[in-house]
Short mmCIF file of C-alpha atoms and ligand atoms in Angstrom, two decimals:
data_model
loop_
_atom_site.label_atom_id
_atom_site.label_comp_id
_atom_site.label_asym_id
_atom_site.label_seq_id
_atom_site.Cartn_x
_atom_site.Cartn_y
_atom_site.Cartn_z
CA MET A 1 -113.66 153.96 17.82
CA LYS A 2 -112.62 153.72 21.30
CA ASP A 3 -112.68 150.15 23.00
CA THR A 4 -115.31 151.18 25.15
CA GLU A 5 -117.65 152.24 22.40
CA LEU A 6 -116.72 149.28 20.35
CA TYR A 7 -118.00 146.84 23.12
CA ALA A 8 -121.02 149.13 23.90
CA ALA A 9 -122.04 148.57 20.33
CA LEU A 10 -121.30 145.09 20.25
CA LEU A 11 -122.84 144.31 23.50
CA GLY A 12 -126.11 146.30 22.30
CA LEU A 13 -125.84 148.44 25.41
CA ARG A 14 -128.62 151.13 25.88
CA PRO A 15 -128.60 154.39 27.98
CA PRO A 16 -128.24 154.63 30.94
CA TRP A 17 -125.81 151.64 30.58
CA ARG A 18 -122.31 152.54 29.17
CA ILE A 19 -119.01 150.97 29.50
CA ARG A 20 -116.41 152.55 31.93
CA GLU A 21 -113.31 150.52 31.24
CA VAL A 22 -112.08 147.52 29.06
CA LYS A 23 -108.93 145.67 30.42
CA LEU A 24 -107.05 143.25 28.24
CA ASP A 25 -104.86 140.68 29.90
CA LEU A 26 -102.91 138.83 26.99
CA ALA A 27 -100.93 136.84 29.28
CA ALA A 28 -104.14 135.44 30.83
CA ASP A 29 -106.04 135.46 27.42
CA ARG A 30 -108.77 137.55 28.93
CA VAL A 31 -110.88 140.59 28.51
CA ASP A 32 -112.70 142.36 31.43
CA ILE A 33 -115.13 145.03 30.84
CA TRP A 34 -116.82 147.19 33.41
CA ILE A 35 -120.30 148.47 33.04
CA GLU A 36 -121.92 151.38 34.78
CA GLU A 37 -124.91 153.77 34.49
CA ALA A 38 -124.58 157.23 33.14
CA PRO A 39 -124.80 159.82 36.00
CA GLY A 40 -128.58 160.97 36.69
CA ALA A 41 -129.85 157.97 35.36
CA LYS A 42 -133.65 157.28 36.00
CA TRP A 43 -134.83 153.89 37.40
CA ASN A 44 -138.12 152.48 37.65
CA CYS A 45 -139.24 149.96 40.14
CA PRO A 46 -138.95 146.38 38.51
CA GLU A 47 -141.92 145.55 39.98
CA CYS A 48 -144.48 148.30 39.26
CA GLY A 49 -142.54 150.34 36.80
CA LYS A 50 -142.77 153.45 38.69
CA VAL A 51 -139.82 156.03 38.48
CA VAL A 52 -138.22 155.64 41.85
CA PRO A 53 -134.93 156.98 43.55
CA LEU A 54 -131.80 155.06 43.38
CA TYR A 55 -131.12 153.64 46.90
CA ASP A 56 -127.32 152.16 46.54
CA HIS A 57 -125.33 149.67 44.36
CA ALA A 58 -125.13 145.85 44.98
CA GLU A 59 -121.63 144.24 45.12
CA GLU A 60 -119.87 143.82 41.78
CA ARG A 61 -120.96 140.82 39.89
CA GLN A 62 -119.40 139.20 37.07
CA TRP A 63 -121.11 137.50 33.93
CA ARG A 64 -119.03 135.24 31.42
CA HIS A 65 -119.86 136.64 27.82
CA LEU A 66 -119.08 135.45 24.40
CA ASP A 67 -115.29 135.27 23.66
CA THR A 68 -113.26 138.18 22.41
CA CYS A 69 -111.20 136.35 19.61
CA HIS A 70 -109.59 133.62 21.67
CA CYS A 71 -109.84 135.71 25.12
CA GLN A 72 -112.65 134.48 27.58
CA THR A 73 -114.58 137.85 28.13
CA TYR A 74 -116.09 139.01 31.37
CA LEU A 75 -118.57 141.57 32.20
CA HIS A 76 -118.52 143.27 35.55
CA ALA A 77 -121.03 145.81 37.19
CA ARG A 78 -122.70 147.04 40.24
CA LEU A 79 -126.33 146.66 39.75
CA PRO A 80 -128.20 149.56 41.32
CA ARG A 81 -130.79 149.01 43.84
CA VAL A 82 -133.96 151.30 43.96
CA GLN A 83 -136.28 152.18 46.83
CA CYS A 84 -140.08 151.91 45.65
CA PRO A 85 -142.59 153.11 48.18
CA ASP A 86 -144.90 150.11 47.54
CA HIS A 87 -142.15 147.47 46.95
CA GLY A 88 -139.38 148.28 49.17
CA ILE A 89 -135.74 147.83 48.08
CA ARG A 90 -135.46 146.03 44.66
CA GLN A 91 -132.45 145.51 42.32
CA VAL A 92 -132.55 146.70 38.88
CA PRO A 93 -132.19 143.82 36.38
CA ALA A 94 -129.15 143.63 33.91
CA SER A 95 -130.16 144.06 30.30
CA TRP A 96 -127.53 141.75 29.45
CA ALA A 97 -128.25 138.61 31.58
CA GLY A 98 -131.11 136.88 33.42
CA PRO A 99 -131.52 137.26 37.04
CA GLY A 100 -129.05 135.28 38.98
CA ALA A 101 -127.25 134.09 35.83
CA GLN A 102 -123.56 133.60 35.55
CA PHE A 103 -123.51 134.00 31.90
CA THR A 104 -124.91 136.67 29.39
CA LEU A 105 -128.01 136.02 27.59
CA ARG A 106 -125.88 135.56 24.53
CA MET A 107 -123.35 133.41 25.93
CA GLU A 108 -126.25 131.20 27.19
CA SER A 109 -127.55 131.11 23.65
CA GLN A 110 -124.27 130.01 22.30
CA LEU A 111 -124.02 127.38 24.98
CA ILE A 112 -127.34 126.08 24.02
CA ASP A 113 -126.25 125.90 20.41
CA THR A 114 -123.25 123.77 21.51
CA LEU A 115 -125.27 121.63 23.75
CA LYS A 116 -127.47 120.91 20.88
CA GLU A 117 -124.59 119.66 18.88
CA CYS A 118 -122.55 117.39 21.72
CA ASP A 119 -122.79 115.87 24.96
CA VAL A 120 -122.14 117.88 28.04
CA THR A 121 -118.68 116.82 28.62
CA GLY A 122 -118.05 117.86 25.02
CA VAL A 123 -119.44 121.22 25.88
CA THR A 124 -117.39 121.82 28.89
CA ARG A 125 -114.21 120.99 26.63
CA LEU A 126 -115.07 123.53 23.96
CA THR A 127 -116.23 126.22 25.96
CA GLY A 128 -114.17 126.04 29.16
CA THR A 129 -117.21 125.66 31.37
CA SER A 130 -117.82 123.27 34.21
CA TRP A 131 -120.29 120.25 33.91
CA ASP A 132 -122.42 121.83 36.26
CA GLU A 133 -122.49 125.19 34.58
CA ALA A 134 -123.10 123.56 31.15
CA TRP A 135 -125.83 121.31 32.58
CA GLY A 136 -127.34 124.16 34.49
CA ILE A 137 -127.86 125.95 30.90
CA LEU A 138 -129.40 122.96 29.85
CA GLN A 139 -131.58 122.71 32.68
CA LYS A 140 -132.57 126.08 32.88
CA ALA A 141 -133.23 126.25 28.78
CA VAL A 142 -135.82 123.22 29.33
CA ALA A 143 -137.55 124.89 32.08
CA ARG A 144 -137.91 128.08 29.88
CA GLY A 145 -138.94 126.11 27.03
CA LEU A 146 -141.60 123.96 29.09
CA ALA A 147 -142.99 127.32 30.57
CA ARG A 148 -143.30 128.82 27.33
CA LYS A 149 -144.86 125.68 25.82
CA GLN A 150 -148.68 126.15 24.99
CA ARG A 151 -150.84 123.73 26.68
CA ARG A 152 -152.60 121.95 23.90
CA ILE A 153 -152.91 118.14 23.27
CA PRO A 154 -151.56 116.94 19.71
CA ARG A 155 -154.44 115.42 17.50
CA HIS A 156 -152.15 112.35 16.69
CA LEU A 157 -150.35 111.02 19.59
CA SER A 158 -147.93 108.27 19.83
CA VAL A 159 -147.14 106.46 22.85
CA ASP A 160 -143.87 104.55 23.28
CA GLU A 161 -141.68 103.03 26.27
CA LYS A 162 -137.81 103.43 26.56
CA SER A 163 -135.94 101.74 28.79
CA PHE A 164 -133.48 103.76 30.73
CA ALA A 165 -130.01 102.83 32.28
CA ARG A 166 -130.37 99.41 33.82
CA ARG A 167 -132.98 97.09 31.69
CA HIS A 168 -136.51 96.83 33.10
CA ARG A 169 -136.66 100.53 34.04
CA TYR A 170 -138.79 102.25 31.60
CA GLU A 171 -140.18 105.68 30.87
CA THR A 172 -143.11 106.45 28.82
CA LEU A 173 -142.85 108.87 26.26
CA ILE A 174 -145.78 110.63 24.84
CA CYS A 175 -145.01 112.14 21.34
CA ASP A 176 -146.58 114.39 18.89
CA ALA A 177 -146.80 112.12 15.86
CA GLU A 178 -147.05 114.89 13.46
CA ARG A 179 -144.56 117.22 14.74
CA GLY A 180 -142.15 114.35 15.66
CA THR A 181 -141.53 115.85 19.06
CA VAL A 182 -141.77 114.25 22.63
CA GLU A 183 -144.61 115.88 24.46
CA TYR A 184 -144.22 114.41 27.98
CA VAL A 185 -141.92 111.89 29.56
CA VAL A 186 -143.14 110.10 32.65
CA ASP A 187 -141.78 107.34 34.85
CA ASP A 188 -142.71 103.56 34.42
CA ARG A 189 -145.12 102.22 31.82
CA ARG A 190 -148.25 101.62 33.92
CA GLN A 191 -151.65 102.79 33.42
CA GLU A 192 -151.27 105.85 35.90
CA SER A 193 -148.04 106.85 33.93
CA LEU A 194 -150.04 107.41 30.74
CA GLU A 195 -153.00 108.78 32.49
CA GLN A 196 -150.86 111.31 34.17
CA TYR A 197 -150.45 112.70 30.81
CA TYR A 198 -154.13 112.67 30.01
CA ARG A 199 -155.24 114.14 32.92
CA GLN A 200 -153.73 117.31 32.18
CA PHE A 201 -156.44 117.91 29.67
CA THR A 202 -160.28 118.47 29.87
CA PRO A 203 -162.60 115.72 28.39
CA GLU A 204 -163.37 118.23 25.47
CA GLU A 205 -159.71 118.56 24.69
CA LEU A 206 -159.22 114.85 24.94
CA ALA A 207 -162.08 114.54 22.44
CA GLY A 208 -160.01 116.42 19.99
CA VAL A 209 -157.44 113.66 19.86
CA LYS A 210 -157.84 111.77 16.38
CA ALA A 211 -155.52 108.86 16.81
CA VAL A 212 -153.19 107.31 19.32
CA ALA A 213 -150.41 104.74 18.05
CA MET A 214 -149.09 102.69 20.68
CA ASP A 215 -147.71 99.11 21.46
CA MET A 216 -150.33 96.13 22.21
CA TRP A 217 -149.48 96.95 25.90
CA ASP A 218 -152.68 96.60 28.22
CA PRO A 219 -151.83 99.41 30.81
CA TYR A 220 -151.71 102.11 27.77
CA ILE A 221 -154.76 100.59 26.26
CA ALA A 222 -156.73 101.11 29.41
CA ALA A 223 -155.31 104.49 30.25
CA THR A 224 -156.41 105.58 26.73
CA GLN A 225 -159.67 103.72 27.16
CA ALA A 226 -160.27 105.66 30.63
CA CYS A 227 -159.49 109.12 29.24
CA VAL A 228 -159.80 109.59 25.68
CA PRO A 229 -163.51 109.56 24.43
CA GLY A 230 -163.96 107.16 21.48
CA ALA A 231 -160.66 105.56 22.23
CA GLY A 232 -162.08 102.27 20.39
CA GLU A 233 -161.68 103.85 17.15
CA LYS A 234 -158.47 105.85 17.91
CA ILE A 235 -156.14 103.30 19.11
CA VAL A 236 -153.69 102.26 16.40
CA PHE A 237 -151.42 99.37 17.23
CA ASP A 238 -148.46 100.33 15.74
CA LYS A 239 -147.10 98.36 12.64
CA PHE A 240 -143.43 98.12 14.00
CA HIS A 241 -144.69 96.72 17.17
CA VAL A 242 -147.04 94.39 15.68
CA LEU A 243 -144.31 93.18 13.46
CA ARG A 244 -142.02 92.59 16.40
CA VAL A 245 -144.28 90.27 18.12
CA VAL A 246 -144.15 87.99 15.08
CA SER A 247 -140.24 88.40 14.70
CA GLU A 248 -139.71 87.58 18.34
CA ALA A 249 -141.70 84.54 17.66
CA MET A 250 -139.71 83.48 14.69
CA ASP A 251 -136.57 84.18 16.54
CA GLN A 252 -137.71 81.79 19.28
CA VAL A 253 -138.41 79.25 16.61
CA ARG A 254 -135.01 79.65 15.33
CA ARG A 255 -133.48 79.46 18.77
CA GLN A 256 -135.26 76.13 19.62
CA GLU A 257 -134.35 74.48 16.35
CA HIS A 258 -130.63 75.72 16.34
CA LYS A 259 -130.42 73.99 19.78
CA ALA A 260 -131.91 70.75 18.40
CA LEU A 261 -129.80 70.76 15.16
CA LEU A 262 -126.49 71.39 17.38
CA VAL A 263 -127.33 68.31 19.22
CA LYS A 264 -127.14 66.28 15.96
CA GLY A 265 -123.84 68.26 15.25
CA ASP A 266 -125.65 70.31 12.57
CA GLU A 267 -124.37 73.80 12.38
CA ARG A 268 -126.75 75.25 9.70
CA LEU A 269 -128.24 77.85 11.74
CA LYS A 270 -125.07 79.31 13.22
CA GLY A 271 -124.35 82.99 12.98
CA THR A 272 -127.70 83.41 11.06
CA LYS A 273 -129.84 85.16 13.61
CA HIS A 274 -129.97 88.67 12.08
CA LEU A 275 -130.34 87.33 8.61
CA TRP A 276 -133.61 86.01 9.56
CA LEU A 277 -134.64 89.10 11.68
CA ALA A 278 -133.84 91.46 8.89
CA ASN A 279 -136.40 92.52 6.16
CA GLU A 280 -135.78 90.39 3.23
CA GLU A 281 -134.37 93.45 1.08
CA ASN A 282 -132.14 94.31 3.89
CA VAL A 283 -130.01 91.22 4.21
CA PRO A 284 -126.56 92.33 2.89
CA GLU A 285 -125.69 91.63 -0.52
CA TRP A 286 -122.38 89.45 0.57
CA ARG A 287 -124.76 87.06 2.43
CA ARG A 288 -127.59 86.68 0.21
CA ALA A 289 -126.32 83.40 -1.29
CA GLU A 290 -125.58 81.91 2.14
CA PHE A 291 -129.08 83.04 3.23
CA GLN A 292 -130.86 81.74 0.12
CA ALA A 293 -129.15 78.20 0.70
CA VAL A 294 -129.91 77.86 4.43
CA LYS A 295 -133.48 78.95 3.59
CA GLY A 296 -133.88 76.33 0.87
CA THR A 297 -133.26 73.56 3.51
CA ASN A 298 -136.66 72.77 4.97
CA LEU A 299 -136.18 74.27 8.07
CA LYS A 300 -139.02 75.23 10.66
CA THR A 301 -137.14 78.68 11.11
CA GLY A 302 -137.70 78.96 7.09
CA ARG A 303 -141.34 78.78 7.60
CA ALA A 304 -141.56 80.88 10.54
CA TRP A 305 -139.58 83.45 8.50
CA ALA A 306 -142.00 83.22 5.40
CA ILE A 307 -145.01 83.77 7.64
CA LYS A 308 -143.09 86.75 9.36
CA GLU A 309 -142.01 88.26 6.00
CA SER A 310 -145.86 87.86 4.48
CA LEU A 311 -147.37 89.79 7.27
CA ARG A 312 -145.51 92.91 6.07
CA LYS A 313 -147.78 93.19 2.87
CA PHE A 314 -150.80 93.71 5.35
CA TRP A 315 -149.81 97.46 5.62
CA THR A 316 -149.82 97.83 1.98
CA PHE A 317 -153.28 97.61 1.20
CA HIS A 318 -155.65 100.77 0.26
CA TYR A 319 -158.54 99.36 1.65
CA PRO A 320 -159.38 97.94 5.26
CA GLN A 321 -161.68 95.16 3.92
CA ARG A 322 -158.64 93.71 1.45
CA ALA A 323 -156.42 93.92 4.53
CA ALA A 324 -158.81 92.30 6.82
CA GLU A 325 -159.40 89.58 4.18
CA TYR A 326 -155.59 89.38 3.82
CA PHE A 327 -155.06 88.93 7.57
CA ARG A 328 -157.62 86.11 7.80
CA ARG A 329 -155.70 84.17 5.33
CA TRP A 330 -152.52 84.87 6.93
CA TYR A 331 -153.76 83.91 10.22
CA PHE A 332 -155.17 80.61 8.90
CA TRP A 333 -151.76 79.81 7.69
CA ALA A 334 -149.63 80.93 10.86
CA THR A 335 -152.13 78.96 13.29
CA HIS A 336 -151.70 75.81 11.17
CA SER A 337 -147.98 76.10 11.30
CA ARG A 338 -147.62 73.78 14.14
CA LEU A 339 -144.86 76.29 15.21
CA THR A 340 -146.13 77.07 18.76
CA PRO A 341 -144.42 80.57 19.14
CA ILE A 342 -145.86 81.81 15.89
CA VAL A 343 -149.27 80.29 16.77
CA ASN A 344 -149.29 82.20 19.97
CA ALA A 345 -148.23 85.41 18.30
CA ALA A 346 -150.99 85.10 15.70
CA LYS A 347 -153.38 84.67 18.29
CA THR A 348 -151.97 88.01 20.07
CA LEU A 349 -152.57 89.68 16.72
CA HIS A 350 -156.20 88.24 16.40
CA LYS A 351 -157.19 89.43 19.76
CA HIS A 352 -156.06 92.97 18.77
CA ILE A 353 -156.93 92.98 15.06
CA SER A 354 -159.79 95.67 15.24
CA ASN A 355 -157.13 98.30 16.44
CA ILE A 356 -154.37 96.96 13.94
CA LEU A 357 -156.86 97.52 11.25
CA THR A 358 -157.45 101.37 12.65
CA TYR A 359 -154.31 101.85 10.62
CA PHE A 360 -156.19 102.22 7.49
CA GLN A 361 -158.40 104.96 8.90
CA HIS A 362 -155.58 106.82 10.42
CA ARG A 363 -152.54 105.98 8.62
CA MET A 364 -150.15 106.50 11.23
CA THR A 365 -147.40 104.73 13.02
CA ASN A 366 -145.32 105.43 16.06
CA ALA A 367 -143.29 108.63 15.86
CA THR A 368 -140.44 107.22 17.69
CA ALA A 369 -140.03 104.46 15.33
CA GLU A 370 -139.66 106.93 12.41
CA GLY A 371 -136.90 109.64 13.07
CA LEU A 372 -137.55 110.57 16.55
CA ASN A 373 -135.93 107.29 17.72
CA SER A 374 -132.36 108.13 16.48
CA LYS A 375 -132.38 111.30 18.22
CA ILE A 376 -133.72 109.48 21.36
CA GLN A 377 -130.84 107.11 20.82
CA MET A 378 -128.34 109.68 20.76
CA VAL A 379 -129.73 111.07 24.03
CA LYS A 380 -129.22 107.45 25.60
CA GLU A 381 -125.68 107.34 24.38
CA MET A 382 -124.90 110.71 25.97
CA ALA A 383 -126.85 109.30 28.91
CA CYS A 384 -123.70 107.57 30.49
CA GLY A 385 -122.62 110.92 31.88
CA PHE A 386 -126.18 111.46 33.51
CA ARG A 387 -126.40 111.02 37.12
CA ASN A 388 -130.06 110.12 37.37
CA ARG A 389 -133.57 109.71 35.79
CA GLU A 390 -134.61 113.24 35.89
CA HIS A 391 -131.29 114.26 33.83
CA TYR A 392 -132.36 111.67 31.21
CA LYS A 393 -135.78 113.15 31.06
CA THR A 394 -134.41 116.78 31.00
CA ALA A 395 -131.98 115.93 28.06
CA ILE A 396 -134.96 114.22 26.09
CA TYR A 397 -137.12 117.27 26.53
CA PHE A 398 -133.94 119.29 25.45
CA HIS A 399 -133.08 117.33 22.47
CA CYS A 400 -136.60 115.95 21.38
CA GLY A 401 -138.98 118.20 22.93
CA GLY A 402 -139.36 120.92 20.01
CA LEU A 403 -139.03 123.61 22.65
CA ASP A 404 -138.28 127.22 22.39
CA LEU A 405 -135.16 127.11 24.45
CA TYR A 406 -133.46 130.50 24.12
CA PRO A 407 -133.36 133.44 26.22
CA LYS A 408 -134.77 136.54 24.42
CA VAL A 409 -131.79 138.90 23.88
CA GLU A 410 -132.34 142.63 23.82
CA THR A 411 -131.08 144.33 20.67
CA SER A 412 -130.03 147.81 20.25
CA SER A 413 -131.97 148.19 17.05
ZN1 LIG B 1 -142.69 149.17 42.98
#
């Protein structure tokens, strides 16, 4: 097999395209391949498909292709231009690359695969591309994926906020709780932020939403009530967020008490923060005895901790009536604890109890709390290389959007 035939087969070139020349430069670790059309080739207008005469050839262009062994490989061609009576002079597209691309379709696909596995800087090192080139591929892949994405609203939504870069700047993430994908990312966490997502859909489509898991965050509640028919039954205050309210109250009790003890020279609570915050079964083996001892010393923190831990049982009931009854007893206990942060947290939960109880109807929690979060965390870690907020959003879509990112490669079969 001749080198030109070998590469024509590997590249899946179909007539009228053929390979004129293959040049190997071992000193430069580089292969260059020139593609041309066979004489007498027939061309169609890219716009209307009519058979049209050749007009001329554009300047020679170059595309980076998959490496040949250790050699970077480049395709070269002068693409023909045709003259259509209706559409004027048009350039015939290359079958191996998208319009205006610097990479062949196969190379683009490989770069997308690599981008999925590591950050952009890693990709540049592995593939010898520049940061802008690698990022450009990622951005294009997301644009492609979003353009292909079917307009549909998931039946089970979950809404979450994620801080971006510096603290107190947020993005709202709207997720498909069933697929575990991020559907939409929008700046801030205001009512308008979430409404911007809902407003893409008709009231009929929005009526198809069965449940929306979220934090007890008034702007999200208001947006959902304003846009989703029957929101009252559909909003589910997420288990993890509900528990966090009580955990934070407990931590406040711990901080206050620790301060007061230190004044008396009592260091009992020193270094124990994470023992109290963890779920009981997650306290590491080697610290169990220590934790047991400090718990047994009749501290306010210990009482707050018991109240926090006991709330977890709420989500284990089969029947909502039993859970509601359990909450009533828990609420009585919490509000009589004489621990102000705990009393306040209990009151917050009480105010929202009807939509905490909707859990038993829908049995859903936040998608980002389960699995998706680790992916988003990874994107955030990669985000140190991102220059702005738009980059962050693009990366979330790329890694978490469940999009069809790849260019369609023409095959010879
Ligand atoms: Zn035409």
